[in-house]
XYZ file of C-alpha atoms in Angstrom:
690
model
C 108.688 -2.417 108.912
C 111.392 -4.798 110.704
C 112.479 -2.998 113.708
C 109.468 -1.466 114.520
C 108.473 -4.673 116.868
C 110.228 -6.877 119.588
C 113.260 -8.794 118.333
C 113.116 -7.234 115.114
C 110.033 -8.973 113.237
C 106.514 -8.261 113.041
C 103.990 -9.617 115.676
C 102.933 -13.088 114.609
C 99.233 -13.084 115.655
C 99.270 -14.282 119.270
C 102.504 -17.011 119.042
C 105.860 -16.014 120.219
C 108.216 -13.872 118.428
C 110.795 -15.940 116.186
C 113.123 -17.214 118.850
C 114.278 -20.701 119.185
C 111.344 -22.979 119.479
C 113.281 -25.274 122.016
C 114.199 -22.212 124.284
C 110.852 -21.023 123.845
C 108.886 -22.093 126.953
C 111.634 -20.247 129.475
C 112.863 -17.596 126.825
C 110.088 -15.156 126.902
C 108.084 -14.890 129.703
C 106.501 -11.168 130.031
C 108.417 -9.893 132.765
C 111.957 -10.585 131.691
C 112.058 -9.964 128.526
C 111.955 -5.687 128.542
C 113.509 -2.999 130.313
C 110.797 -1.257 132.685
C 108.558 0.578 130.053
C 105.539 2.867 130.998
C 102.367 1.285 129.730
C 100.737 4.329 128.629
C 99.650 5.508 125.306
C 97.357 8.604 124.982
C 96.436 8.194 121.459
C 96.004 4.375 121.791
C 93.290 5.302 124.782
C 91.993 7.893 122.500
C 91.514 5.989 119.509
C 89.690 2.922 121.060
C 87.918 4.916 123.511
C 85.889 5.832 120.333
C 85.827 2.646 118.508
C 82.976 1.193 120.665
C 84.741 -2.559 120.683
C 84.685 -2.638 125.012
C 81.458 -2.424 126.526
C 80.217 0.521 128.175
C 81.515 0.261 132.165
C 84.441 -2.116 131.132
C 86.960 0.495 130.128
C 88.730 0.810 133.478
C 88.829 -3.170 133.311
C 90.225 -3.434 129.839
C 93.268 -1.196 130.372
C 93.865 -2.338 133.527
C 94.340 -6.060 132.091
C 96.328 -4.767 129.169
C 98.714 -3.646 131.666
C 99.185 -6.886 133.261
C 101.653 -9.441 132.197
C 100.117 -12.170 130.684
C 99.959 -15.612 131.833
C 101.721 -18.319 130.225
C 99.619 -20.791 128.434
C 100.941 -24.254 127.436
C 99.326 -26.979 124.595
C 99.679 -30.676 124.951
C 100.842 -31.396 121.378
C 101.062 -34.645 119.307
C 98.430 -37.006 118.443
C 95.744 -38.012 120.619
C 96.913 -41.345 122.391
C 100.035 -39.833 122.935
C 98.624 -36.263 124.280
C 96.117 -38.089 126.283
C 99.162 -40.099 128.145
C 101.219 -36.665 128.642
C 98.185 -35.303 130.259
C 97.591 -37.904 132.577
C 100.976 -37.783 133.928
C 100.865 -34.011 133.936
C 97.623 -34.009 135.874
C 98.123 -36.823 138.394
C 102.198 -36.222 138.814
C 103.508 -33.146 138.387
C 100.510 -30.794 139.129
C 99.965 -32.827 142.216
C 103.216 -32.098 143.815
C 102.627 -28.535 143.162
C 99.595 -28.708 145.407
C 100.321 -26.833 148.598
C 103.670 -25.497 147.837
C 104.716 -22.161 149.092
C 107.261 -20.020 147.333
C 108.803 -16.732 148.857
C 106.273 -16.827 151.047
C 103.050 -17.105 148.853
C 100.978 -20.445 148.017
C 101.406 -21.438 144.319
C 98.500 -20.989 142.386
C 97.667 -23.984 140.377
C 97.511 -24.316 136.721
C 94.136 -24.408 135.231
C 92.685 -25.919 131.942
C 91.439 -23.401 129.196
C 87.659 -24.081 129.947
C 87.100 -23.998 126.152
C 89.906 -25.949 124.800
C 88.799 -29.663 124.176
C 90.026 -32.438 126.260
C 91.757 -30.246 128.637
C 94.786 -30.540 126.349
C 95.607 -26.620 127.011
C 96.656 -25.194 130.116
C 97.299 -21.930 131.578
C 99.587 -20.972 134.540
C 100.546 -17.553 136.405
C 103.812 -18.988 137.418
C 106.400 -16.633 136.194
C 110.135 -17.697 134.635
C 111.784 -16.562 137.610
C 109.837 -18.571 139.992
C 110.204 -21.674 137.926
C 113.792 -21.750 137.498
C 115.104 -20.538 140.525
C 112.725 -22.356 143.267
C 113.970 -25.729 144.216
C 110.472 -26.708 144.782
C 109.583 -26.285 141.164
C 112.880 -27.451 139.701
C 111.492 -30.854 138.872
C 108.395 -29.257 137.100
C 110.430 -26.728 135.414
C 112.576 -29.859 134.113
C 109.454 -31.872 132.802
C 108.463 -28.830 130.894
C 111.771 -28.020 129.211
C 112.383 -31.579 128.499
C 108.747 -32.166 126.834
C 108.938 -28.894 124.927
C 112.498 -29.561 123.218
C 110.999 -33.157 121.949
C 107.941 -31.178 120.836
C 105.037 -32.486 123.135
C 104.702 -29.254 124.995
C 104.382 -26.114 123.523
C 104.388 -22.900 124.428
C 101.820 -21.113 122.455
C 99.199 -18.062 123.526
C 96.070 -19.055 124.372
C 93.894 -16.722 121.782
C 96.440 -18.243 119.530
C 94.777 -21.768 119.588
C 91.485 -20.617 118.372
C 91.666 -20.219 114.538
C 92.513 -24.184 113.949
C 89.643 -24.833 116.220
C 87.181 -23.396 114.323
C 88.266 -24.767 110.978
C 86.627 -27.817 111.901
C 89.036 -30.065 109.883
C 88.862 -33.538 108.908
C 91.078 -36.109 107.876
C 90.449 -35.948 104.237
C 90.675 -32.184 104.114
C 93.083 -30.356 101.953
C 94.313 -27.296 103.933
C 96.483 -24.080 102.969
C 98.075 -21.883 105.934
C 98.641 -18.702 104.263
C 100.905 -16.815 106.712
C 102.109 -20.100 108.990
C 105.626 -19.169 110.550
C 106.419 -19.735 113.500
C 104.281 -22.989 112.940
C 101.863 -23.302 116.362
C 98.660 -23.131 114.557
C 100.171 -25.305 111.506
C 100.965 -27.965 114.336
C 97.124 -28.075 115.490
C 96.133 -28.483 111.972
C 98.721 -31.389 111.258
C 97.381 -32.826 114.578
C 93.928 -32.718 113.604
C 94.511 -34.534 109.807
C 96.134 -37.500 112.459
C 92.873 -37.820 114.546
C 92.867 -41.537 114.089
C 96.296 -42.879 114.645
C 95.321 -45.967 113.098
C 96.014 -44.254 109.660
C 99.199 -43.759 108.477
C 98.597 -41.801 105.528
C 95.199 -39.635 105.910
C 94.047 -38.640 102.469
C 94.137 -34.415 103.414
C 97.253 -32.666 103.557
C 98.702 -29.148 105.128
C 100.231 -26.764 102.712
C 101.975 -24.165 105.364
C 103.383 -20.992 103.289
C 105.273 -17.942 104.368
C 106.941 -15.191 103.007
C 109.888 -14.828 105.009
C 112.316 -17.499 103.850
C 114.284 -17.447 107.319
C 110.906 -18.517 109.500
C 109.910 -21.131 106.954
C 113.039 -23.061 108.552
C 111.457 -22.051 112.237
C 108.107 -23.363 110.693
C 110.035 -26.533 109.216
C 111.480 -27.362 113.051
C 107.980 -27.133 114.429
C 106.284 -29.039 111.806
C 109.109 -31.880 111.627
C 108.556 -32.725 115.544
C 105.079 -34.310 114.228
C 106.846 -36.592 111.967
C 103.839 -36.437 109.099
C 104.176 -37.568 105.865
C 101.433 -35.155 104.731
C 103.009 -31.618 105.531
C 104.648 -29.481 102.880
C 106.439 -25.953 103.696
C 106.548 -23.750 100.917
C 107.897 -20.086 100.824
C 105.589 -16.977 98.878
C 104.219 -13.904 99.175
C 100.482 -15.349 100.199
C 98.957 -12.218 98.261
C 100.115 -14.074 95.211
C 100.604 -17.303 95.954
C 100.342 -19.621 92.525
C 97.417 -21.634 91.721
C 98.635 -25.556 92.119
C 97.448 -28.263 89.889
C 96.788 -31.639 90.840
C 95.776 -34.995 88.252
C 92.164 -36.396 89.343
C 91.274 -39.386 87.313
C 94.163 -39.080 85.007
C 93.028 -35.216 83.997
C 94.834 -31.813 85.449
C 92.680 -29.431 87.496
C 93.270 -26.722 89.684
C 93.802 -27.436 93.503
C 91.257 -25.935 95.230
C 91.348 -26.127 99.545
C 88.457 -27.338 101.910
C 90.233 -25.383 104.791
C 92.093 -22.078 104.548
C 93.538 -20.393 107.642
C 94.526 -16.653 106.854
C 96.132 -15.528 109.771
C 97.340 -12.171 108.306
C 100.471 -10.054 109.480
C 99.155 -7.257 111.514
C 99.700 -4.460 113.723
C 99.672 -6.470 116.902
C 97.889 -4.000 119.633
C 96.518 -7.327 120.681
C 99.801 -8.778 122.140
C 100.626 -5.583 124.193
C 100.787 -7.768 127.349
C 103.539 -9.914 126.267
C 105.093 -7.396 123.576
C 105.213 -4.397 125.883
C 107.352 -2.819 123.456
C 104.001 -2.024 121.540
C 102.860 0.514 124.165
C 105.613 3.014 123.372
C 105.454 2.342 119.118
C 101.847 2.326 118.812
C 100.279 4.831 115.886
C 97.556 4.114 113.798
C 100.109 4.241 110.806
C 100.356 0.474 111.214
C 97.569 -0.587 110.591
C 96.351 1.951 107.851
C 99.723 0.616 105.766
C 98.581 -3.046 106.713
C 94.912 -2.885 105.618
C 95.797 -3.516 101.850
C 98.238 -6.414 102.375
C 95.617 -7.770 104.337
C 92.775 -7.312 101.997
C 95.031 -8.794 99.590
C 95.978 -11.704 100.976
C 92.396 -12.689 102.242
C 91.272 -12.162 98.765
C 93.784 -14.460 97.306
C 92.661 -17.082 100.197
C 88.934 -17.030 99.076
C 89.891 -17.345 95.128
C 91.890 -20.829 96.042
C 89.225 -21.914 98.702
C 86.624 -24.846 97.190
C 82.938 -24.073 97.013
C 81.182 -25.185 100.463
C 84.726 -24.820 101.845
C 85.512 -22.855 105.374
C 88.551 -19.914 105.774
C 89.214 -18.381 109.342
C 90.662 -14.763 109.226
C 92.242 -13.652 111.940
C 94.483 -11.265 113.760
C 95.848 -10.614 116.859
C 94.999 -6.782 116.760
C 92.244 -5.223 118.274
C 91.435 -2.444 115.161
C 88.798 -2.594 113.002
C 90.408 -1.007 110.380
C 92.507 -4.537 110.050
C 89.673 -6.731 111.114
C 85.919 -5.740 110.094
C 86.689 -3.639 107.490
C 88.550 -6.088 105.377
C 86.196 -8.558 106.080
C 83.108 -6.313 105.117
C 85.318 -5.441 101.946
C 85.790 -8.978 101.077
C 82.178 -10.223 101.517
C 81.088 -6.696 99.426
C 83.041 -7.506 96.305
C 82.110 -11.499 96.579
C 78.590 -10.315 95.440
C 77.054 -13.422 97.646
C 80.005 -15.697 96.640
C 80.645 -15.504 100.486
C 78.793 -15.349 103.583
C 80.128 -15.425 107.447
C 79.509 -18.403 109.198
C 77.468 -17.919 112.811
C 80.273 -19.830 115.343
C 78.803 -18.326 118.694
C 77.749 -22.007 119.738
C 81.613 -23.352 118.729
C 83.851 -23.442 121.389
C 81.456 -22.979 124.743
C 83.150 -21.268 127.166
C 85.018 -19.254 125.133
C 83.908 -15.257 125.924
C 83.599 -13.113 122.787
C 82.380 -9.976 121.600
C 80.521 -9.627 118.623
C 82.169 -7.665 115.606
C 81.411 -3.803 115.295
C 79.113 -2.345 112.080
C 80.802 1.136 112.719
C 84.000 2.536 113.436
C 86.264 5.222 112.390
C 89.441 5.739 110.606
C 91.986 7.773 111.990
C 95.388 9.308 110.292
C 98.854 8.970 111.780
C 98.825 12.274 113.420
C 95.329 11.643 115.250
C 93.050 12.992 113.076
C 89.836 11.458 112.335
C 89.004 10.666 108.407
C 86.327 10.365 106.017
C 88.635 9.805 102.973
C 91.764 7.577 102.746
C 91.100 4.406 100.788
C 87.713 3.809 100.879
C 87.743 0.034 101.879
C 88.819 1.268 105.439
C 85.512 2.697 106.079
C 81.985 0.586 107.148
C 79.396 0.844 104.471
C 76.949 3.738 104.529
C 74.353 1.781 102.444
C 72.562 0.569 105.941
C 70.588 -2.529 103.849
C 73.784 -3.870 102.604
C 75.353 -3.133 105.849
C 72.814 -5.466 107.349
C 73.256 -8.431 104.908
C 77.331 -8.465 105.934
C 76.109 -9.587 109.306
C 79.600 -8.459 110.731
C 78.032 -9.360 114.218
C 78.996 -13.189 113.494
C 82.750 -11.694 113.361
C 84.098 -11.970 117.229
C 86.648 -10.052 119.222
C 88.419 -11.462 122.604
C 88.980 -8.944 124.737
C 92.220 -9.474 127.190
C 89.798 -8.542 130.592
C 87.229 -11.109 129.565
C 89.588 -14.398 130.044
C 92.937 -13.220 131.230
C 94.143 -13.561 127.737
C 95.671 -11.495 124.844
C 93.171 -9.695 122.230
C 92.434 -11.204 118.738
C 90.231 -11.550 116.203
C 88.482 -13.982 114.150
C 86.333 -14.227 111.376
C 85.169 -17.476 109.674
C 83.986 -17.401 105.917
C 81.838 -19.830 103.816
C 82.302 -20.050 100.063
C 78.941 -20.885 98.720
C 80.078 -20.207 94.702
C 83.122 -19.451 92.568
C 84.272 -15.484 92.902
C 82.602 -13.578 90.329
C 86.104 -12.519 88.767
C 86.971 -16.019 88.594
C 83.865 -17.091 86.702
C 85.551 -18.550 83.806
C 84.929 -18.288 79.767
C 84.498 -21.447 77.544
C 88.296 -22.602 76.211
C 86.723 -22.082 72.888
C 86.734 -18.151 73.566
C 90.292 -18.332 74.619
C 91.310 -20.256 71.625
C 89.410 -17.703 69.557
C 90.896 -14.743 71.079
C 94.403 -16.359 71.139
C 93.876 -16.509 67.178
C 92.783 -12.977 66.494
C 95.705 -11.910 68.620
C 98.213 -13.525 66.655
C 96.286 -12.193 63.288
C 97.049 -8.774 64.770
C 100.423 -9.149 65.376
C 101.641 -10.824 62.116
C 99.679 -7.924 60.638
C 101.123 -5.039 62.452
C 104.674 -6.789 62.401
C 105.158 -8.676 59.312
C 108.588 -9.222 58.223
C 109.882 -7.129 61.629
C 109.031 -10.603 63.382
C 110.476 -13.593 61.067
C 111.189 -15.757 64.002
C 107.933 -15.203 65.806
C 109.056 -14.042 69.064
C 106.453 -11.714 69.659
C 103.797 -13.962 69.344
C 105.582 -17.322 70.238
C 105.899 -20.543 68.913
C 102.992 -21.379 66.657
C 101.458 -17.863 67.760
C 100.930 -18.814 71.342
C 101.542 -15.984 73.992
C 105.683 -15.964 74.855
C 106.640 -18.069 77.974
C 106.324 -16.564 81.068
C 109.772 -15.942 83.053
C 110.690 -18.334 85.294
C 109.794 -17.668 89.095
C 112.361 -15.844 90.768
C 113.478 -17.964 93.835
C 115.151 -16.028 97.007
C 117.221 -17.428 99.937
C 118.604 -20.760 100.078
C 118.651 -23.150 97.244
C 116.729 -26.558 98.260
C 117.800 -29.902 97.033
C 115.679 -31.161 94.323
C 112.876 -33.767 95.732
C 113.279 -37.189 93.621
C 110.781 -39.927 93.849
C 112.299 -43.682 93.367
C 111.528 -45.048 89.995
C 109.157 -48.048 89.462
C 112.194 -49.911 88.804
C 115.031 -48.954 91.249
C 116.933 -51.429 92.487
C 117.523 -49.742 95.700
C 114.122 -50.781 97.232
C 113.886 -54.544 96.358
C 116.581 -55.323 99.276
C 114.706 -52.933 101.566
C 111.193 -54.792 100.482
C 112.509 -58.481 101.516
C 114.389 -57.498 104.443
C 111.150 -55.837 106.388
C 108.819 -58.136 104.504
C 106.944 -55.192 103.426
C 103.304 -55.738 103.236
C 102.443 -55.230 98.965
C 99.885 -52.597 99.809
C 103.176 -50.467 101.094
C 103.157 -47.062 98.524
C 106.677 -47.336 97.740
C 105.567 -44.608 95.307
C 105.695 -42.218 97.557
C 109.369 -42.782 98.707
C 111.877 -39.642 97.696
C 115.285 -38.693 98.010
C 116.853 -35.605 98.096
C 119.948 -36.079 95.579
C 119.806 -36.872 91.785
C 123.280 -38.277 91.848
C 125.571 -40.483 94.073
C 124.929 -42.332 96.876
C 121.255 -41.746 97.839
C 121.472 -41.642 102.094
C 118.264 -40.954 103.331
C 114.976 -42.197 102.228
C 111.787 -40.051 103.097
C 107.990 -40.682 102.521
C 105.228 -38.412 101.782
C 101.305 -39.260 101.129
C 100.253 -39.739 97.862
C 98.512 -36.545 97.970
C 101.634 -34.845 98.607
C 103.279 -36.787 95.762
C 100.531 -35.697 93.449
C 101.179 -31.709 94.250
C 104.740 -31.976 94.121
C 104.876 -33.988 90.661
C 102.568 -31.158 89.251
C 104.121 -28.113 90.356
C 107.991 -28.629 90.304
C 108.235 -25.298 88.162
C 105.881 -22.948 90.096
C 106.383 -23.807 93.942
C 109.261 -23.047 96.233
C 109.233 -26.121 98.312
C 111.214 -25.603 101.711
C 110.551 -28.968 102.750
C 108.517 -31.947 102.710
C 108.583 -35.931 103.852
C 109.449 -37.472 107.032
C 112.767 -39.377 107.118
C 112.071 -43.627 106.861
C 115.415 -45.210 106.358
C 119.020 -43.995 106.502
C 121.716 -45.795 104.864
C 124.223 -47.680 107.144
C 127.036 -49.662 105.151
C 127.519 -52.114 107.932
C 124.240 -53.687 106.995
C 125.022 -54.587 103.321
C 126.723 -57.637 104.494
C 123.367 -58.657 106.022
C 121.468 -57.837 102.736
C 120.160 -54.427 103.418
C 121.989 -51.125 103.522
C 119.304 -48.845 105.176
C 118.440 -48.811 109.092
C 114.754 -47.920 109.930
C 114.771 -43.950 110.964
C 112.780 -43.134 114.491
C 111.275 -40.393 112.874
C 109.191 -42.200 110.358
C 108.567 -45.707 112.517
C 104.807 -44.932 113.090
C 104.139 -44.423 109.376
C 105.992 -47.472 108.478
C 104.564 -49.246 111.497
C 101.573 -50.969 109.747
C 103.520 -52.585 106.912
C 106.782 -54.343 108.501
C 105.929 -58.029 108.779
C 109.693 -58.901 109.825
C 112.504 -58.207 112.482
C 110.187 -57.250 114.767
C 110.485 -57.674 118.939
C 107.746 -57.691 121.391
C 109.507 -56.572 124.527
C 107.971 -55.993 127.581
C 107.611 -52.639 129.831
C 110.750 -53.703 131.991
C 112.801 -54.360 128.698
C 111.689 -51.042 127.495
C 112.755 -49.621 130.460
C 116.288 -50.958 130.126
C 116.755 -50.150 126.341
C 115.903 -46.618 127.238
C 117.750 -46.132 130.291
C 120.849 -47.691 129.116
C 122.955 -46.653 125.656
C 123.987 -50.098 124.591
C 122.698 -52.907 126.829
C 124.164 -56.539 127.002
C 121.553 -58.882 125.883
C 122.090 -60.509 129.167
C 120.275 -57.932 130.910
C 117.243 -58.505 128.946
C 114.489 -61.040 129.246
C 114.577 -64.739 127.941
C 111.442 -63.887 125.766
C 113.581 -60.659 124.152
C 116.658 -63.003 123.949
C 114.648 -65.664 122.022
C 113.040 -63.420 119.412
C 116.401 -62.067 118.230
C 118.078 -65.360 117.713
C 118.757 -65.838 114.413
C 118.436 -62.560 113.224
C 121.911 -61.964 112.277
C 124.540 -59.679 113.575
C 123.999 -55.786 112.907
C 120.293 -56.716 112.162
C 117.905 -54.013 112.293
C 114.650 -54.426 114.171
C 111.452 -52.806 115.812
C 110.857 -53.307 119.522
C 107.280 -52.506 120.412
C 105.551 -52.914 123.846
C 102.255 -54.475 124.874
C 98.833 -52.341 125.325
C 99.633 -51.184 128.524
C 99.723 -47.938 127.768
C 97.162 -45.532 126.101
C 99.803 -44.845 123.387
C 101.914 -47.654 121.761
C 105.782 -47.249 121.881
C 107.579 -47.964 118.772
C 111.460 -47.972 118.970
C 113.781 -48.474 116.551
C 117.012 -50.562 117.482
C 120.242 -52.159 116.201
C 121.199 -55.648 117.249
C 124.933 -56.361 117.834
C 126.652 -59.659 118.685
C 126.486 -59.158 122.484
C 124.072 -56.280 122.469
C 121.071 -54.303 121.756
C 120.263 -50.825 121.020
C 117.696 -48.411 120.810
C 118.260 -45.566 118.134
C 116.152 -42.715 120.267
C 117.125 -39.335 120.972
C 117.982 -38.317 124.696
C 114.697 -36.381 125.401
C 112.282 -39.002 123.486
C 113.911 -41.533 125.602
C 112.996 -39.194 128.493
C 109.608 -38.774 127.356
C 108.708 -42.362 127.368
C 110.471 -43.300 130.633
C 107.907 -40.532 132.112
C 105.208 -42.200 130.589
C 106.284 -45.764 132.075
C 106.437 -43.811 135.389
C 110.066 -44.124 135.656
C 111.534 -40.777 137.795
C 114.109 -39.555 135.221
C 114.745 -36.324 137.015
C 116.398 -37.833 139.858
C 118.262 -40.210 137.904
C 119.336 -37.150 135.610
C 120.633 -35.412 138.896
C 122.274 -38.480 140.004
C 124.255 -39.454 136.567
C 125.265 -35.521 136.346
C 126.756 -35.759 139.792
C 128.721 -39.320 138.660
C 129.896 -36.973 135.449
C 130.938 -34.239 137.612
C 132.752 -36.233 140.295
C 134.447 -38.248 137.431
C 135.396 -35.157 135.680
C 136.762 -34.049 139.341
C 139.017 -36.893 139.668
C 140.231 -36.838 136.236
C 141.451 -33.097 136.652
C 143.089 -34.196 139.976
C 145.196 -36.839 138.302
C 146.127 -34.912 135.288
C 147.749 -32.446 137.516
C 149.128 -34.813 139.742
C 150.691 -36.434 136.402
C 151.526 -32.862 135.023
C 153.610 -32.277 138.518
C 155.302 -35.599 138.077
C 156.430 -34.878 134.910
C 157.895 -31.498 135.994
C 159.711 -33.019 138.739
C 161.437 -35.690 136.035
C 162.342 -33.089 133.889
């Protein structure tokens, strides 16, 4: 079905289509993404007019909302203390500067928080891309949005897409599976929830984020990496047949069951018509009919891997009952009481929703109502059984209720093992194996002298190795207990004895190890026990990088900014405590002389040695701490921080980076002009000499 939808991708459940996420904030605003399309579809209106999902008397409002552009929504990402600092900056500086602004004769409508999203960390605005980019009055605000989006502190995410992770009720110890994770906005929410307590560098829980599309997995990696968590693993499997994983618990291997599963399945995407307006001309019922089976298989695989007492959220950005209530009803019926729908009507107060329906109709692609296609597509005929499913506990978001896209959510609780997963005693399996072995020998006799049909010692033949697609990934190799690489690092940074060195890994088996990565012990457990069956795309955060200049001073590895907050609690040496003013100098100048820094900083770096590696942290004058990696030279001190991250920290400290940036650009432009003039003069003079 690629090519059926905008950008040649399946709609992705309320999240932006696959594009560079760095550009997403100003790349996909609704009115600029498509040529003019007539927002009419007779079959769509006929179909949904008969389904009963829209309350009586609201049909005109429903259709009118679908024809309006979708407001842009943004979510403040990152861990709590950092997110609160950004929110403070956004509300008290940038939003205030928008007050009473007039563009093209109209007063700007102020951004508003989503009433149901916790702690005002999600906002919506009707400002269009054109207005944001072209209006001088909004240039500073636009620069802020783009810059913070590039370094991952703000994410453009559709409002309804934010709902499923919130309803999972994630705790820091939960083992979480995101079955259809790309492009990764919801995955990012899950990671943030794991790290709710910033003082715990290694939460007990983890997120395994899966997607069937190898290319989209790398988009997922990009999103997840911006959160710098050691507790995330990106894998590439078909969600409907993702393998059972093993972990070691108290010295024994056991099947991994997840506490929380997000099952945000591929869907027809007709809830995204306000954003993906190409759906208007391409919508048919065929998409839903084709996807129903896949959606049911993915959901079934999800509940199989859910722990007893665990919670799975099933969601789509489709309004169609065939993709929604029909899937849930079929799943509940075949679970024979192992699953139940949770009543979440009291969760997310302020969110307007419609209860799930219990009756719906099925239509073929040519517009005919049907009573026979796939049995699981239809409502149950037994009224008592239907009532016991409590389908009204599912809910649907309608676009005209809160100016959003359309969406469907169901929250399932697993009460007991699925009936088809109840295991027979191991003795029975052994008995069956013996009988089969005997039968094979009786039938084949001398025709099978090698025992190849029965395998060695009469065991079943080994299963074929998994066929992997896409790029071949570098291996994940953990440092051994006696690896000589670690000892100089431990001494140089005076690492605490509790530092989990067994969780360090590299991506090479031979040659010099250039980067060291860190994972949590739980992710390590998963990696070590499932290397043959799991296609891992990425895991771990970079914590140290090799630098040959450092070898003469006792350590060949410098700290990496990406992993500094994970390492922070374990380092006891080479720490410089700097004032806010010192940090401003370090972030505004590329390689400042020590003479520009305070006496306190200069005193602390004395005796650290040339080219030493250090960490710089500030006093508790902000809601969040600032921890930077630095490099000490003979006469200077440099902060190893990317450009947009520098701008972010400076904003948090009240520095007006926008003006500084414009001034810097003007200086660069004038310098380039002078250089060009000088080059022209030299070229002309050279010509005269010739």
